[in-house]
Short mmCIF file of C-alpha atoms in Angstrom, two decimals:
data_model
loop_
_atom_site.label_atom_id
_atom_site.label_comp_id
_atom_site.label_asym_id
_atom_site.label_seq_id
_atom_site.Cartn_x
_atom_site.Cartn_y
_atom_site.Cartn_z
CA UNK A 594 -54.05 24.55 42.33
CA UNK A 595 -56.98 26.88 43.34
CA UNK A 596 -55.76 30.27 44.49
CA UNK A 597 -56.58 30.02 47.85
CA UNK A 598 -53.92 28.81 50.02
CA UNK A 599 -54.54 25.64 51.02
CA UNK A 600 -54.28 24.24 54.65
CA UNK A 601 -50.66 22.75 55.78
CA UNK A 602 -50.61 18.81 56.16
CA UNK A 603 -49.57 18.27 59.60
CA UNK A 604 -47.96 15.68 59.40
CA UNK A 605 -45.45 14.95 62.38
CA UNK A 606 -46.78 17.88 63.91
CA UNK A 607 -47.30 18.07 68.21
CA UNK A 608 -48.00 21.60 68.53
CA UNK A 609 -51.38 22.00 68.63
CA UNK A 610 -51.14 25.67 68.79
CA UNK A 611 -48.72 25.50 66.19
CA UNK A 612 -51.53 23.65 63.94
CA UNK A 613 -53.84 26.17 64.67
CA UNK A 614 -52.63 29.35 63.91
CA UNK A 615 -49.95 28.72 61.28
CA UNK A 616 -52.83 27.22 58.95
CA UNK A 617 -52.68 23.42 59.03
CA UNK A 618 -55.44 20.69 58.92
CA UNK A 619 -56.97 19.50 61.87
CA UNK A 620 -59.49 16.61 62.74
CA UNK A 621 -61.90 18.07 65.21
CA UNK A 622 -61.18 15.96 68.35
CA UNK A 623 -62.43 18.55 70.55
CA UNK A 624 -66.22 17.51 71.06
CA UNK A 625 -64.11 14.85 73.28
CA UNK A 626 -63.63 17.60 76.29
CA UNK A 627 -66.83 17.80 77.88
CA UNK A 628 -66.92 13.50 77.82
CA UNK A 629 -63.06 14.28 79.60
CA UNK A 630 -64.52 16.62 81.95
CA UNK A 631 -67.44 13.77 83.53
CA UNK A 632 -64.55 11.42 83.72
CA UNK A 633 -62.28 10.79 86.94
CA UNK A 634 -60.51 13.97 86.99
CA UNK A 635 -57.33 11.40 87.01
CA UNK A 636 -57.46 10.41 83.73
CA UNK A 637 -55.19 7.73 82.13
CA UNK A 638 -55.19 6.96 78.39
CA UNK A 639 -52.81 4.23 76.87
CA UNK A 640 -52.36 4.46 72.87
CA UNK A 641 -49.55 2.87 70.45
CA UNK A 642 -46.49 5.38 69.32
CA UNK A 643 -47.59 7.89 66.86
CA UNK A 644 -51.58 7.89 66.61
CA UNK A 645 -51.84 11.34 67.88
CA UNK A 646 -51.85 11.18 71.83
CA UNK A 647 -48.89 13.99 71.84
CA UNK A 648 -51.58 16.27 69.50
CA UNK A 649 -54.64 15.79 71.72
CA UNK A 650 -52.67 16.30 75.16
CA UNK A 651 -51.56 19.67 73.37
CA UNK A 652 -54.44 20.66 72.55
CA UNK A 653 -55.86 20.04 75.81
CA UNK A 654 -53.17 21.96 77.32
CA UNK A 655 -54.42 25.34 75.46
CA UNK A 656 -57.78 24.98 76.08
CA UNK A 657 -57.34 24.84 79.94
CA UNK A 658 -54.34 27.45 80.35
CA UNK A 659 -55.10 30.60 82.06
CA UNK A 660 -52.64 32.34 79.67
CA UNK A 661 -54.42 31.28 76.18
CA UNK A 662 -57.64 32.76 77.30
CA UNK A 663 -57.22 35.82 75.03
CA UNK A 664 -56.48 33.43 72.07
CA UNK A 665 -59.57 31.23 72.44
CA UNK A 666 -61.40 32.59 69.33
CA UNK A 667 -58.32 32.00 67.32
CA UNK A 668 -57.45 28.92 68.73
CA UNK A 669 -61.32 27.24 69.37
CA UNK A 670 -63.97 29.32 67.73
CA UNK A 671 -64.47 27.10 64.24
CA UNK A 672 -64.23 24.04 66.31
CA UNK A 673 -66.71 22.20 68.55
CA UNK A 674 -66.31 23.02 71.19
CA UNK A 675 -65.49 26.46 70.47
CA UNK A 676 -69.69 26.29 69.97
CA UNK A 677 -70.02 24.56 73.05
CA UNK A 678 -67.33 25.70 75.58
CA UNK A 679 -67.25 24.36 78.99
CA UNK A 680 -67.26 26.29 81.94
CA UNK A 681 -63.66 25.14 82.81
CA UNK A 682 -61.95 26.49 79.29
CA UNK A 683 -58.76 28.67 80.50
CA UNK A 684 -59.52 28.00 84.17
CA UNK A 685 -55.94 26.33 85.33
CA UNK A 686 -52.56 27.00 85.46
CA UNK A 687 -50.97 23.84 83.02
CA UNK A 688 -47.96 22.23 84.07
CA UNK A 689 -46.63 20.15 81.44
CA UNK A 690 -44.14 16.99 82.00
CA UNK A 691 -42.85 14.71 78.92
CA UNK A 692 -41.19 12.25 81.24
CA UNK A 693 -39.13 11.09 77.56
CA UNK A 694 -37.38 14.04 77.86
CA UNK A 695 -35.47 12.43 81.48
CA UNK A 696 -32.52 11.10 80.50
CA UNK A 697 -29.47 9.36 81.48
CA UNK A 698 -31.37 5.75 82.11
CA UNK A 699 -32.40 4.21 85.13
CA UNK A 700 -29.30 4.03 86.76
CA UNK A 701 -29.69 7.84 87.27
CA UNK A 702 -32.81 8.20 86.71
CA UNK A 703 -34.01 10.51 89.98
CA UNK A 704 -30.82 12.66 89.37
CA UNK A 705 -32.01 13.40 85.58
CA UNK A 706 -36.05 13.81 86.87
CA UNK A 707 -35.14 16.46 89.19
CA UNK A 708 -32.94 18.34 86.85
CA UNK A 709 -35.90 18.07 84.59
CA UNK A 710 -38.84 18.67 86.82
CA UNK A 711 -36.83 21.71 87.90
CA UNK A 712 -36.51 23.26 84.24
CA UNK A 713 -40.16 22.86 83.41
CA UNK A 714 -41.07 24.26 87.39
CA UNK A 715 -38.83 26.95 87.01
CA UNK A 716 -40.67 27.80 83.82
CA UNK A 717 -43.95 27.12 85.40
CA UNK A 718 -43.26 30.18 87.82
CA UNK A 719 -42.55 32.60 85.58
CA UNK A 720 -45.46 31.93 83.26
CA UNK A 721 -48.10 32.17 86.37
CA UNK A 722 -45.31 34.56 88.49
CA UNK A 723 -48.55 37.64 88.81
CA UNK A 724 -50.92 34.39 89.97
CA UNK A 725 -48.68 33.02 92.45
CA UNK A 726 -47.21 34.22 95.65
CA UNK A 727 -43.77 35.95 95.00
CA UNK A 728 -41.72 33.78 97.20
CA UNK A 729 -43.02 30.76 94.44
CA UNK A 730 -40.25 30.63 92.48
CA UNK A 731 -37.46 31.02 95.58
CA UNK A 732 -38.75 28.49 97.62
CA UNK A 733 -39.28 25.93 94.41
CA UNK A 734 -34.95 26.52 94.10
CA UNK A 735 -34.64 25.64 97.50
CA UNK A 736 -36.76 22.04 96.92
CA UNK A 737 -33.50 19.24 95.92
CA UNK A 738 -36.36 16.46 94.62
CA UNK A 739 -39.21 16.55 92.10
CA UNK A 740 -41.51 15.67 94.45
CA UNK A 741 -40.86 18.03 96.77
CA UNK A 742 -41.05 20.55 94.24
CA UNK A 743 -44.35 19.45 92.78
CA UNK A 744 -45.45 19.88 96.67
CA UNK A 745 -44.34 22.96 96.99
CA UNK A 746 -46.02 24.65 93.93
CA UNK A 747 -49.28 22.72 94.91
CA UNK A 748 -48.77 24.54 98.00
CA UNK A 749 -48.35 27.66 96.85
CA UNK A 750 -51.00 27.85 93.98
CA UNK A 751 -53.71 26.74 96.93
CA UNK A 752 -52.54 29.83 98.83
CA UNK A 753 -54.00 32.08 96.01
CA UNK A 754 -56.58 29.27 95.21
CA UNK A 755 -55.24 28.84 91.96
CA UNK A 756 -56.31 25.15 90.08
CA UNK A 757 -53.21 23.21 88.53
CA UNK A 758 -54.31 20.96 85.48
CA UNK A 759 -51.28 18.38 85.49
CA UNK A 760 -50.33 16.66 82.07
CA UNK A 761 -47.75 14.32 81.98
CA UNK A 762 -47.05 12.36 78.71
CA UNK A 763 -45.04 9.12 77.85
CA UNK A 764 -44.88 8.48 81.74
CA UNK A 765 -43.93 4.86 80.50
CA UNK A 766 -40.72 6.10 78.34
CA UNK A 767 -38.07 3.40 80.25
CA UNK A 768 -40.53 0.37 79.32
CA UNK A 769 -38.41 -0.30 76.34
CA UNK A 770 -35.45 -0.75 78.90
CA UNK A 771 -37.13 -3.06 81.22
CA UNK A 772 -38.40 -5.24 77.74
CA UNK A 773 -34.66 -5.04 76.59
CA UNK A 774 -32.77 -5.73 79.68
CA UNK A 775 -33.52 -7.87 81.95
CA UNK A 776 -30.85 -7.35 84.60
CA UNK A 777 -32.03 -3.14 84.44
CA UNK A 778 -35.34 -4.97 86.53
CA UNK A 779 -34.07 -3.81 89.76
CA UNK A 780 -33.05 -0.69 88.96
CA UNK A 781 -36.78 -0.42 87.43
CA UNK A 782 -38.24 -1.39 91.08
CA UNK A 783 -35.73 0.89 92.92
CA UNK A 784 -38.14 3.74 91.15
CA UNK A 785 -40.88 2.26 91.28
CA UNK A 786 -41.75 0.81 94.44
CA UNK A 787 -41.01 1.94 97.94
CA UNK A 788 -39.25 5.17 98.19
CA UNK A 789 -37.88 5.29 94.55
CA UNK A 790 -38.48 8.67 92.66
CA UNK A 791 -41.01 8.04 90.14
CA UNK A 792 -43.54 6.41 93.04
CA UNK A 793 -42.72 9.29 95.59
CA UNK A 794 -43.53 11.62 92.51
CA UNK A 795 -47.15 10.08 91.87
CA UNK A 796 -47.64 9.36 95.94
CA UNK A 797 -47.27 13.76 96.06
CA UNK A 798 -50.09 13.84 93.04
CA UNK A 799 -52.02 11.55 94.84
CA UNK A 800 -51.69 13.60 97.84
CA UNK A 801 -52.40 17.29 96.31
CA UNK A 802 -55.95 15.63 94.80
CA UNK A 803 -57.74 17.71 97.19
CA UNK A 804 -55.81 20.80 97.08
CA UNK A 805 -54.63 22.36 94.19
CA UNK A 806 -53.60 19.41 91.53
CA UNK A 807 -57.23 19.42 90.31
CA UNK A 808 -56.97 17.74 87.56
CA UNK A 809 -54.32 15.24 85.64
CA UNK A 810 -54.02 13.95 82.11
CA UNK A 811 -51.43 10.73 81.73
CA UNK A 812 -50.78 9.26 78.79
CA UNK A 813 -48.17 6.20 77.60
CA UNK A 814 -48.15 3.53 75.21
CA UNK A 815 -48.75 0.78 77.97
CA UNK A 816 -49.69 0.00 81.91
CA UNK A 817 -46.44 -2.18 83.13
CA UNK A 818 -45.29 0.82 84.83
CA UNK A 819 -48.77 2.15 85.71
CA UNK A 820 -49.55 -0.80 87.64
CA UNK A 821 -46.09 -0.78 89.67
CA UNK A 822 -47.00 2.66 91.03
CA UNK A 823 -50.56 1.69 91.35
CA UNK A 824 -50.58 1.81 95.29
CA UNK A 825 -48.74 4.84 94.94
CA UNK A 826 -51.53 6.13 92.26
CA UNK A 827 -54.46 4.87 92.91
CA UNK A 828 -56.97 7.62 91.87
CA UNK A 829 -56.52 7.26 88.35
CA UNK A 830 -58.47 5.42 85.73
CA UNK A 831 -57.64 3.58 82.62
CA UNK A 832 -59.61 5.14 79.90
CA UNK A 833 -58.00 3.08 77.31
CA UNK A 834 -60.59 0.62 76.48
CA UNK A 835 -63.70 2.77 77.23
CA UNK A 836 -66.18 3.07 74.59
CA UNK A 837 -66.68 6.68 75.06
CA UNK A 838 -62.58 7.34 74.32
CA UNK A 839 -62.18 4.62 71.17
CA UNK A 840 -61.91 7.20 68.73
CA UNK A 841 -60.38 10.20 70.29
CA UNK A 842 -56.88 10.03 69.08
CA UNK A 843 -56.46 8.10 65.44
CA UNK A 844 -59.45 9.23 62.48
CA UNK A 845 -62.26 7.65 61.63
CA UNK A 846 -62.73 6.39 57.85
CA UNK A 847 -65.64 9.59 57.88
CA UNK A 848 -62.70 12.01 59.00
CA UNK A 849 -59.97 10.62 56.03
CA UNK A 850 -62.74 11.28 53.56
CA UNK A 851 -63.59 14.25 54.49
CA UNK A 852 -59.54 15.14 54.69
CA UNK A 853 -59.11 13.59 51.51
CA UNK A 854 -62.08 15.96 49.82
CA UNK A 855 -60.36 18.75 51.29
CA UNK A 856 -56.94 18.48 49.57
CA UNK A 857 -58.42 17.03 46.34
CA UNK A 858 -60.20 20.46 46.01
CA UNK A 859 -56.75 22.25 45.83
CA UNK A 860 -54.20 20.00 44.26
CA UNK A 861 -53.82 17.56 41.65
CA UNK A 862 -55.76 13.71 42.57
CA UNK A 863 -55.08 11.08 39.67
CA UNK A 864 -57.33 8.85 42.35
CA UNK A 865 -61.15 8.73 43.54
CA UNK A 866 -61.75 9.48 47.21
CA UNK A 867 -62.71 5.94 47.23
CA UNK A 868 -59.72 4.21 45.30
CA UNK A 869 -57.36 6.37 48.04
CA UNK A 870 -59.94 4.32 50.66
CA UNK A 871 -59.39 1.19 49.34
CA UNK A 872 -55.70 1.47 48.89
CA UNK A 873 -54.73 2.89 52.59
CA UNK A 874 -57.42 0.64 54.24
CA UNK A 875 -55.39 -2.46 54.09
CA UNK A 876 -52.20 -0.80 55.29
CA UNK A 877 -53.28 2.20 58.14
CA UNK A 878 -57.09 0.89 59.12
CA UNK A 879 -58.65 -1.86 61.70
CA UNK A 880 -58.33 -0.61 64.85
CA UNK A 881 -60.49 -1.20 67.37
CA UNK A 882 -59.73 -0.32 71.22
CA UNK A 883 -62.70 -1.08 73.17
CA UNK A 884 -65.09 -4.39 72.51
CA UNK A 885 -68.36 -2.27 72.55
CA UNK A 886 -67.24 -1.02 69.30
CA UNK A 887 -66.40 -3.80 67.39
CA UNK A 888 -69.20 -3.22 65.62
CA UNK A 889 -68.43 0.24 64.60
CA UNK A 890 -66.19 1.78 62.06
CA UNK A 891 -62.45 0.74 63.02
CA UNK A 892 -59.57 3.56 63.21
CA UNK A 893 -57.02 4.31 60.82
CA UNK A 894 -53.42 5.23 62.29
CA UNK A 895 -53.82 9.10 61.66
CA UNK A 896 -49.98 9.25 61.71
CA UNK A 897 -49.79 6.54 58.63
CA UNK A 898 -52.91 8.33 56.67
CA UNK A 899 -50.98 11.85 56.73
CA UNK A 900 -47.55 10.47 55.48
CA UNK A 901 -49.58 9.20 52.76
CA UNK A 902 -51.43 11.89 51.76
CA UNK A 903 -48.36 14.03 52.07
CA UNK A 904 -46.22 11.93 50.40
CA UNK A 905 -49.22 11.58 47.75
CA UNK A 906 -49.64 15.10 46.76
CA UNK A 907 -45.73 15.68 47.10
CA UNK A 908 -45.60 13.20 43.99
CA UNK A 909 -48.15 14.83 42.51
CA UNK A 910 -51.25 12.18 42.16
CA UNK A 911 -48.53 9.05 42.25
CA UNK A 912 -48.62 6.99 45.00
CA UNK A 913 -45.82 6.47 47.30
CA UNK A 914 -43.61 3.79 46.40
CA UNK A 915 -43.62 3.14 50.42
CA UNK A 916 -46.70 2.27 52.18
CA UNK A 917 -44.82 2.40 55.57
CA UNK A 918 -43.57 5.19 57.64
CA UNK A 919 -39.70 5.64 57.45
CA UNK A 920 -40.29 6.93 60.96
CA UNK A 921 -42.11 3.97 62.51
CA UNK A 922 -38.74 2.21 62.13
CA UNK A 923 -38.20 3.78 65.42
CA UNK A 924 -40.28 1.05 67.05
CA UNK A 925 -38.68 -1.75 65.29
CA UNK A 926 -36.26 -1.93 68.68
CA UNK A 927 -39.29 -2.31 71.00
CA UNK A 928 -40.78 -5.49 68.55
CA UNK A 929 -37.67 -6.73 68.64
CA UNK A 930 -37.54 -6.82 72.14
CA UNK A 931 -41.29 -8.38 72.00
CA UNK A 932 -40.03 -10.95 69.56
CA UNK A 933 -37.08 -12.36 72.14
CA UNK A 934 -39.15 -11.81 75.30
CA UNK A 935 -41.93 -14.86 73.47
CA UNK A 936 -39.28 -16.67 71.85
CA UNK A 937 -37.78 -16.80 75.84
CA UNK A 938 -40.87 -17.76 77.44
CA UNK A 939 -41.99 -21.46 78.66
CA UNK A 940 -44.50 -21.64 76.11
CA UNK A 941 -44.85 -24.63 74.06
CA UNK A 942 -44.63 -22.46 70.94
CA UNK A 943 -44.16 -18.63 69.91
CA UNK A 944 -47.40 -16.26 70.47
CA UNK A 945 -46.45 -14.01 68.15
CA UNK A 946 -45.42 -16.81 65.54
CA UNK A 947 -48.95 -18.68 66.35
CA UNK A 948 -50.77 -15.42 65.90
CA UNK A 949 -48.94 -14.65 62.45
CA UNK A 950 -49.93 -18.52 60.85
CA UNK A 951 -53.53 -18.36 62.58
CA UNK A 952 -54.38 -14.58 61.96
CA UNK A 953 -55.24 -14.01 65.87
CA UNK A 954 -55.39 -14.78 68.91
CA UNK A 955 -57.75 -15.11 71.78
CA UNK A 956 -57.34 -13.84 75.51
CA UNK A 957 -58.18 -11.96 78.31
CA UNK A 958 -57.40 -8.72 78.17
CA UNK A 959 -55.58 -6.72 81.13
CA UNK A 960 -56.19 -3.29 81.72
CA UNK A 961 -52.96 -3.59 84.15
CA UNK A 962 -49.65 -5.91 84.84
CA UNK A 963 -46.42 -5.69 86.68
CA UNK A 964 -43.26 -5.81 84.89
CA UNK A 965 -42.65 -9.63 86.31
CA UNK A 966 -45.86 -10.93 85.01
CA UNK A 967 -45.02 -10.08 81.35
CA UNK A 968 -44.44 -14.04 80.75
CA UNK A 969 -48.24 -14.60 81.54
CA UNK A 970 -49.53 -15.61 78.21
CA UNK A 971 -52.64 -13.34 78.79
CA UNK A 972 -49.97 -10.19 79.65
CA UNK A 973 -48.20 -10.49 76.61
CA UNK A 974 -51.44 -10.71 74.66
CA UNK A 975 -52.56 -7.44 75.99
CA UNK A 976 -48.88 -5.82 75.81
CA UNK A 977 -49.29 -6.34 72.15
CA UNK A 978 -52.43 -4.85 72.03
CA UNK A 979 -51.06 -1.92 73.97
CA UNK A 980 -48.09 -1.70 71.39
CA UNK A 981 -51.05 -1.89 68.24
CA UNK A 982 -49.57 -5.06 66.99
CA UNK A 983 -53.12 -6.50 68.04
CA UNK A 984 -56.38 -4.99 67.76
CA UNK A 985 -59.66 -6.18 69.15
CA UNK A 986 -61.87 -8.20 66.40
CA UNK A 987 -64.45 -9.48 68.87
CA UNK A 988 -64.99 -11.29 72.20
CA UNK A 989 -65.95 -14.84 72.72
CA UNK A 990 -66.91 -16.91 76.02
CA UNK A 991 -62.91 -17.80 76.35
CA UNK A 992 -61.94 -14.05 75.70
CA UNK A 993 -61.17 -11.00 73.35
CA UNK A 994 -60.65 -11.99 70.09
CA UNK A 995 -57.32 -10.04 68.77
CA UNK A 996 -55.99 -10.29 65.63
CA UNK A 997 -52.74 -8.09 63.56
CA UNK A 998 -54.85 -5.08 62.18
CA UNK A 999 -53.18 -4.37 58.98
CA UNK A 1000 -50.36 -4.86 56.43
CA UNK A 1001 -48.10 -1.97 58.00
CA UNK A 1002 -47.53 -4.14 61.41
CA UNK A 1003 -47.70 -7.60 59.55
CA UNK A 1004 -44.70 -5.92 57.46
CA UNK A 1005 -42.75 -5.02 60.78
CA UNK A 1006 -43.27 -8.28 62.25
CA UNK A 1007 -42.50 -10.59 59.45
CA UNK A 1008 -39.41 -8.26 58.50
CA UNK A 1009 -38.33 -8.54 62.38
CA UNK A 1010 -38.94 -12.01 62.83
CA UNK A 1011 -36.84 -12.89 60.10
CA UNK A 1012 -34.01 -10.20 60.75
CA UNK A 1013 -34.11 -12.05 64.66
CA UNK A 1014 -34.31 -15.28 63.17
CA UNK A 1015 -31.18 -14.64 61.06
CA UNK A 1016 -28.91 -12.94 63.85
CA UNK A 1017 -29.81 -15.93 66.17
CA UNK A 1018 -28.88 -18.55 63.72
CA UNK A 1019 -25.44 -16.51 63.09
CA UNK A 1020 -25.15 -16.43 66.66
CA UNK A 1021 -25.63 -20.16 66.95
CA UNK A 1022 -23.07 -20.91 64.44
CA UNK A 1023 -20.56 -18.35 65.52
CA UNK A 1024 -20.71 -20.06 68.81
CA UNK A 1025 -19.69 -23.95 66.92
#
């Protein structure tokens, strides 16, 4: 190893500030901000589990916070935009939700989002207590519901004409309970429609758009819930499948090389730059998120590529004996709930089982769909897409062309289909 220290591989890491100033690698994603900035300032971005949507909201978070100002050489100056900041850079007071931090499922769902809201609020008011007027955090303890809370500090930071930038990420966390359970559905609707929390919550965002909620920054993995509170949220926009947005979370093949020249110049390769290529492109590459850019380079799974090249130099030039992420078992429950919802539609055969003999699939794809219209044939397509078990390969008169983009969700289907297959048929005969 050369003597100087190398940069930390940061792999599973969220905190962006973390990254930053503790020494790790990072892919410059920040030249994105300014194309951010021109968007709706309601911005909604839909990526699979794990490609780096967590990372990107983070860093986001410090480049707008009031408080990091005095850390925006540190944090900024080598990067792009630290060469071309924006006017906005440490302009708003953040206030952060990870709605997969509410617990205690839908049946208590609004109990566990106010305890929740009410933590991060609370916190909220003392970070910003010398910005805000001092009867803030008082008067947020007296509020019993998020929304009335979230009112409340809108209220307050417009009396000092302070700007809240609003992030909430993994909105969607309960779709895995509607996919799993189908008698949960009402329980789902009870939040989402009418008077139910969650819709209430995004009707008050809605409503502070021209006060002090200047900004938001949503992301999830997919739109069923989305388009349930859409009347109640209907200033956002789906950035998902823009062309301008395809590569800001995930790397290029450009920003693996370039990651992979890095840490060859510090520890021990047995592989060319281009032999690494060829043997992650198969398993972590081809995908595609918006059909104007079929035609450019596809995105590798940024999450998959650093495992690797952790697990890589960890072994000292030998590659790992497992292409796929122990981790990204974690989703295996959500394709498993995929794989019964097709096998229990009125379809004259399985999608995903057609799509695994044929390669792909064509379709129209749905920016958004309500929980009840997941049996649509042209839903499902998209939900897979949403999920990454599809990725766009081109567009035809009859659709978007979609087919599985590599060997590390081909392995999770095939090993789920058959592990479904298996406890059905014991279930069958059990039943004899």
């Amino acid at each position: 190893m050369i003597n100087d220290k190398p940069k930390g591989i940061p792999y599973g890491m969220q905190n962006w500030e973390d990254v930053r100033l503790s020494n790790y690698y990072y892919v410059d994603k920040t030249r994105f901000i300014p194309e951010i900035e021109a968007a709706n300032h309601y911005f909604i971005f839909f990526r699979p589990r794990r490609f780096g949507k967590s990372l990107l909201m983070n860093m986001l978070r410090q480049y707008y916070d009031v408080r990091k100002a005095s850390l925006f050489d540190r944090l900024f100056g080598d990067l792009w935009i630290g060469q071309h900041p924006t006017e906005s850079h440490n302009q708003y007071l953040v206030l952060y939700l990870n709605f997969s931090m509410i617990g205690g499922g839908l049946d208590k769902y609004e109990e566990s989002m106010n305890t929740y809201c009410m933590i991060m609020m609370d916190d909220f008011c003392h970070r910003y207590a010398d910005l805000l007027p001092k009867d803030t955090l008082e008067g947020l303890h007296a509020q019993t519901s998020a929304n009335a809370m979230l009112s409340h500090l809108n209220v307050m930071a417009q009396r000092t004409g302070q700007q809240i930038y609003l992030f909430i990420d993994e909105y969607d966390h309960f779709t895995n309970d509607i996919l799993a359970d189908p008698a949960i559905e009402h329980a789902y609707k009870t939040q989402t429609h009418g008077t139910g929390a969650l819709r209430q919550f995004f009707n008050v965002v809605k409503g502070s758009s021209d006060s002090a909620i200047k900004r938001a920054f949503i992301t999830g993995v997919s739109p069923v819930t989305m388009d349930d509170l859409t009347s109640g949220f209907n200033i956002g926009t789906n950035y998902t499948m823009h062309r301008k947005f395809n590569a800001m979370v995930g790397f290029t093949e450009k920003e693996v090389r370039e990651l992979l020249d890095y840490y060859r110049q510090h520890f021990t390769f047995k592989h060319t730059t281009d032999e690494l290529i060829e043997i992650m492109k198969p398993w972590y590459d081809n995908y595609c998120f918006a059909k104007e850019c079929i035609n450019e380079p596809p995105l590798y799974n940024s999450d998959m590529v650093l495992y690797f090249l952790y697990n890589y130099i960890d072994g000292e030039g030998r590659i790992p004996e497992n292409m796929l992420d122990a981790n990204i078992r974690t989703d295996y429950n959500k394709l498993r709930m995929l794989i019964r919802k097709d096998r229990g539609f009125e379809h004259d055969a399985s999608i995903i089982q057609s799509i695994v003999e044929t390669g792909g699939i064509t379709a129209t794809l749905k920016e958004y769909f309500p929980s009840e219209r997941l049996t649509d044939p042209d839903n499902f397509v998209s939900l897979l897409y949403y999920f990454g078990m599809l990725t766009i390969a081109g567009s035809s008169l009859r659709g978007i062309k979609f087919r599985i983009p590599n060997q590390v969700v081909r392995e999770q289907i095939d090993t789920l289909q058959t592990a479904t297959s298996r406890k059905a048929n014991s279930t069958s005969t059990d039943s004899l």
